[in-house]
Amino acid sequence: MKVWFSLGLLVLLNACAHLSREENAVKNTVNFLHDVAPFTSDSLVNVVIEIPAGSNQKWEVNQANGQIEWEQVNPDSFRVINYLPYPANYGFVPQTVLPKTSGGDGDPVDVFVFGPASNRGAIARVRIVGIIHMLDNDESDSKLLAVNMDEPGFDVNSLEMLIRDYPGVMDIIKLWLLHYKGFGGVEILSVNDERDAVDYLKAAHVEYVE
């Protein structure tokens, strides 16, 4: 069954987004950035989903109000990825920030979450399994890799297991990252294991608290 995972990711590329194009914000009384805990009581991590797998609409958290909004290009249009849609759910860990002076990009920590497409604004309990260190237009822009623990049948607890049991997944993610902004804008430096990923995440939480 696991061998179908890579094919499943490709199928998700053609899935529909959970919100219609007429909507441009997730309205919620919760401040996704400040009101949601980054870590759970069972040693997992909370990730707020900004972009469901299969969507090509670029949504992100507004750091001023903590709401998730469709990135606006100009007064009349919103950003759409001019490539294949996101191959996995994409979001951020609340209560994190890593300044450029500390090796980050000044934003909350980004995460790819493997599993079926989630609703935009959903809070997924995930296990961190790795990290992609990369440059975006010569600036650090690392991405954590995680598995949605609320989805049955997905038993992965390390980068080694992900690569071994779901062949092709990392190739899909890396190829997508190299091309989704046009060739040449992104440089992948390394793919590291869960220990490096957790260290990166903890440093970003410490920076947020301070």
Short mmCIF file of C-alpha atoms in Angstrom, two decimals:
data_model
loop_
_atom_site.label_atom_id
_atom_site.label_comp_id
_atom_site.label_asym_id
_atom_site.label_seq_id
_atom_site.Cartn_x
_atom_site.Cartn_y
_atom_site.Cartn_z
CA MET A 1 0.00 0.00 0.00
CA LYS A 2 2.86 2.34 0.81
CA VAL A 3 4.19 2.15 -2.74
CA TRP A 4 1.12 4.08 -3.87
CA PHE A 5 1.99 7.11 -1.78
CA SER A 6 4.13 8.80 -4.43
CA LEU A 7 1.40 8.28 -7.01
CA GLY A 8 -1.09 9.69 -4.53
CA LEU A 9 0.94 12.85 -4.25
CA LEU A 10 0.75 13.31 -8.00
CA VAL A 11 -3.01 12.83 -7.90
CA LEU A 12 -3.23 15.55 -5.26
CA LEU A 13 -1.64 17.97 -7.69
CA ASN A 14 -4.96 18.09 -9.53
CA ALA A 15 -7.18 18.32 -6.47
CA CYS A 16 -9.28 21.41 -5.79
CA ALA A 17 -8.57 23.92 -3.03
CA HIS A 18 -10.92 23.90 -0.04
CA LEU A 19 -11.91 27.57 -0.32
CA SER A 20 -13.37 29.23 -3.38
CA ARG A 21 -11.38 31.82 -5.31
CA GLU A 22 -13.87 34.50 -4.24
CA GLU A 23 -12.69 34.22 -0.65
CA ASN A 24 -9.37 35.82 0.23
CA ALA A 25 -9.05 35.29 3.98
CA VAL A 26 -9.76 32.71 6.66
CA LYS A 27 -11.82 34.57 9.23
CA ASN A 28 -11.22 33.26 12.73
CA THR A 29 -11.34 34.70 16.22
CA VAL A 30 -8.13 32.78 16.94
CA ASN A 31 -4.84 34.47 16.17
CA PHE A 32 -3.14 31.57 14.39
CA LEU A 33 0.33 32.94 15.04
CA HIS A 34 0.06 33.79 18.74
CA ASP A 35 -2.88 31.83 20.22
CA VAL A 36 -1.95 28.31 19.10
CA ALA A 37 0.70 26.38 21.03
CA PRO A 38 3.64 25.14 18.94
CA PHE A 39 4.03 21.86 20.81
CA THR A 40 1.47 19.33 21.99
CA SER A 41 1.29 17.45 25.29
CA ASP A 42 2.22 14.21 23.49
CA SER A 43 5.50 15.60 22.08
CA LEU A 44 4.13 16.39 18.63
CA VAL A 45 4.04 19.74 16.83
CA ASN A 46 1.07 21.87 15.78
CA VAL A 47 1.08 23.14 12.21
CA VAL A 48 -1.48 25.63 10.89
CA ILE A 49 -2.34 24.70 7.31
CA GLU A 50 -2.14 27.68 4.95
CA ILE A 51 -2.21 25.81 1.64
CA PRO A 52 -3.92 22.42 1.16
CA ALA A 53 -2.18 19.85 -1.01
CA GLY A 54 -3.38 20.28 -4.58
CA SER A 55 -3.88 24.06 -4.41
CA ASN A 56 -1.89 26.59 -6.41
CA GLN A 57 -3.19 29.63 -4.50
CA LYS A 58 -0.46 31.22 -2.37
CA TRP A 59 -1.89 31.88 1.09
CA GLU A 60 0.10 32.86 4.17
CA VAL A 61 -0.35 34.10 7.70
CA ASN A 62 -0.57 37.87 8.14
CA GLN A 63 1.85 38.54 10.99
CA ALA A 64 -0.01 41.74 11.91
CA ASN A 65 -3.34 40.06 12.72
CA GLY A 66 -2.58 36.33 12.79
CA GLN A 67 -5.12 35.51 10.08
CA ILE A 68 -4.50 33.46 6.94
CA GLU A 69 -4.88 35.51 3.78
CA TRP A 70 -4.50 35.01 0.04
CA GLU A 71 -1.35 36.90 -0.93
CA GLN A 72 -2.34 39.97 -2.90
CA VAL A 73 -0.29 40.86 -5.98
CA ASN A 74 -2.14 44.11 -6.73
CA PRO A 75 -5.59 45.56 -5.87
CA ASP A 76 -7.28 43.37 -8.47
CA SER A 77 -5.44 40.05 -8.28
CA PHE A 78 -4.03 37.45 -5.92
CA ARG A 79 -0.96 35.26 -6.21
CA VAL A 80 -1.29 31.93 -7.99
CA ILE A 81 1.66 29.57 -8.41
CA ASN A 82 2.42 29.33 -12.13
CA TYR A 83 3.47 25.70 -11.91
CA LEU A 84 2.05 22.43 -10.63
CA PRO A 85 0.06 22.93 -7.38
CA TYR A 86 1.52 22.20 -3.96
CA PRO A 87 2.42 18.48 -3.71
CA ALA A 88 1.79 18.38 0.06
CA ASN A 89 -0.05 20.43 2.66
CA TYR A 90 1.91 23.56 3.54
CA GLY A 91 1.77 25.63 6.67
CA PHE A 92 3.67 27.08 9.60
CA VAL A 93 4.44 26.36 13.23
CA PRO A 94 2.81 28.97 15.50
CA GLN A 95 4.88 30.95 17.98
CA THR A 96 8.03 30.65 15.89
CA VAL A 97 10.18 33.14 14.03
CA LEU A 98 13.79 32.94 12.94
CA PRO A 99 15.36 36.30 12.03
CA LYS A 100 17.74 36.59 9.10
CA THR A 101 20.53 37.27 11.56
CA SER A 102 19.96 33.79 13.02
CA GLY A 103 19.79 31.96 9.70
CA GLY A 104 16.07 32.31 9.03
CA ASP A 105 13.91 34.43 6.76
CA GLY A 106 12.14 36.51 9.42
CA ASP A 107 8.92 34.50 9.13
CA PRO A 108 7.31 31.63 11.07
CA VAL A 109 8.82 28.22 10.35
CA ASP A 110 7.46 26.67 7.14
CA VAL A 111 6.39 23.03 7.01
CA PHE A 112 5.41 20.52 4.34
CA VAL A 113 2.88 18.12 5.89
CA PHE A 114 2.49 14.73 4.19
CA GLY A 115 -0.94 13.16 4.17
CA PRO A 116 -4.34 13.74 2.54
CA ALA A 117 -5.30 17.33 1.72
CA SER A 118 -6.29 19.28 4.85
CA ASN A 119 -8.63 22.24 5.16
CA ARG A 120 -7.08 25.68 5.04
CA GLY A 121 -6.89 26.92 8.63
CA ALA A 122 -6.84 23.40 10.09
CA ILE A 123 -4.40 22.69 12.90
CA ALA A 124 -2.55 19.45 12.20
CA ARG A 125 -0.71 17.45 14.84
CA VAL A 126 2.48 16.37 13.14
CA ARG A 127 5.71 14.51 13.69
CA ILE A 128 8.75 16.33 12.32
CA VAL A 129 10.89 13.98 10.23
CA GLY A 130 13.36 16.22 8.41
CA ILE A 131 14.33 19.59 7.01
CA ILE A 132 15.27 21.00 3.61
CA HIS A 133 17.83 23.78 3.87
CA MET A 134 17.55 26.01 0.81
CA LEU A 135 18.07 29.48 -0.56
CA ASP A 136 15.32 31.52 -2.20
CA ASN A 137 16.86 34.35 -4.21
CA ASP A 138 20.02 33.97 -2.11
CA GLU A 139 18.13 34.20 1.20
CA SER A 140 17.73 31.34 3.68
CA ASP A 141 14.30 29.70 3.43
CA SER A 142 14.37 26.28 5.09
CA LYS A 143 11.33 23.97 5.11
CA LEU A 144 10.50 21.35 7.71
CA LEU A 145 9.13 17.97 6.62
CA ALA A 146 6.38 16.42 8.72
CA VAL A 147 3.80 13.64 8.83
CA ASN A 148 0.18 14.26 9.86
CA MET A 149 -0.38 12.03 12.87
CA ASP A 150 -4.17 12.43 12.73
CA GLU A 151 -4.28 10.44 9.48
CA PRO A 152 -4.42 6.63 9.94
CA GLY A 153 -1.98 4.30 8.25
CA PHE A 154 0.94 6.69 7.92
CA ASP A 155 3.68 5.22 10.09
CA VAL A 156 6.82 7.31 9.62
CA ASN A 157 9.02 8.66 12.39
CA SER A 158 12.25 9.58 10.60
CA LEU A 159 13.62 10.88 7.33
CA GLU A 160 15.22 7.50 6.74
CA MET A 161 11.83 5.78 6.98
CA LEU A 162 10.21 8.35 4.70
CA ILE A 163 12.81 7.79 1.98
CA ARG A 164 12.80 4.01 2.40
CA ASP A 165 9.06 3.37 2.67
CA TYR A 166 7.76 6.07 0.33
CA PRO A 167 10.22 6.14 -2.57
CA GLY A 168 10.10 9.20 -4.77
CA VAL A 169 8.52 11.53 -2.22
CA MET A 170 11.67 13.58 -1.63
CA ASP A 171 12.40 13.71 -5.35
CA ILE A 172 8.92 15.15 -5.95
CA ILE A 173 9.31 17.80 -3.24
CA LYS A 174 12.79 18.87 -4.32
CA LEU A 175 11.89 19.02 -8.01
CA TRP A 176 8.80 21.09 -7.22
CA LEU A 177 10.77 23.53 -5.06
CA LEU A 178 13.38 24.01 -7.76
CA HIS A 179 10.78 25.02 -10.34
CA TYR A 180 7.68 26.52 -8.72
CA LYS A 181 9.10 30.06 -8.86
CA GLY A 182 10.77 29.58 -12.21
CA PHE A 183 14.09 27.90 -12.74
CA GLY A 184 17.08 29.38 -10.92
CA GLY A 185 15.37 31.16 -8.03
CA VAL A 186 15.77 28.33 -5.52
CA GLU A 187 18.90 26.44 -4.53
CA ILE A 188 18.64 23.34 -2.33
CA LEU A 189 21.61 23.10 0.02
CA SER A 190 20.89 19.92 1.96
CA VAL A 191 18.21 17.58 3.29
CA ASN A 192 18.81 16.74 6.94
CA ASP A 193 17.21 14.43 9.47
CA GLU A 194 14.71 15.01 12.25
CA ARG A 195 17.35 15.97 14.82
CA ASP A 196 18.50 18.97 12.81
CA ALA A 197 14.87 19.82 12.05
CA VAL A 198 13.87 19.83 15.71
CA ASP A 199 16.91 21.93 16.65
CA TYR A 200 15.93 24.46 13.97
CA LEU A 201 12.35 24.54 15.24
CA LYS A 202 13.35 24.97 18.89
CA ALA A 203 15.67 27.84 17.97
CA ALA A 204 12.82 29.56 16.14
CA HIS A 205 10.53 29.19 19.16
CA VAL A 206 13.18 30.64 21.46
CA GLU A 207 13.55 33.62 19.12
CA TYR A 208 9.77 34.14 19.19
CA VAL A 209 9.64 34.04 23.00
CA GLU A 210 12.53 36.46 23.36
#
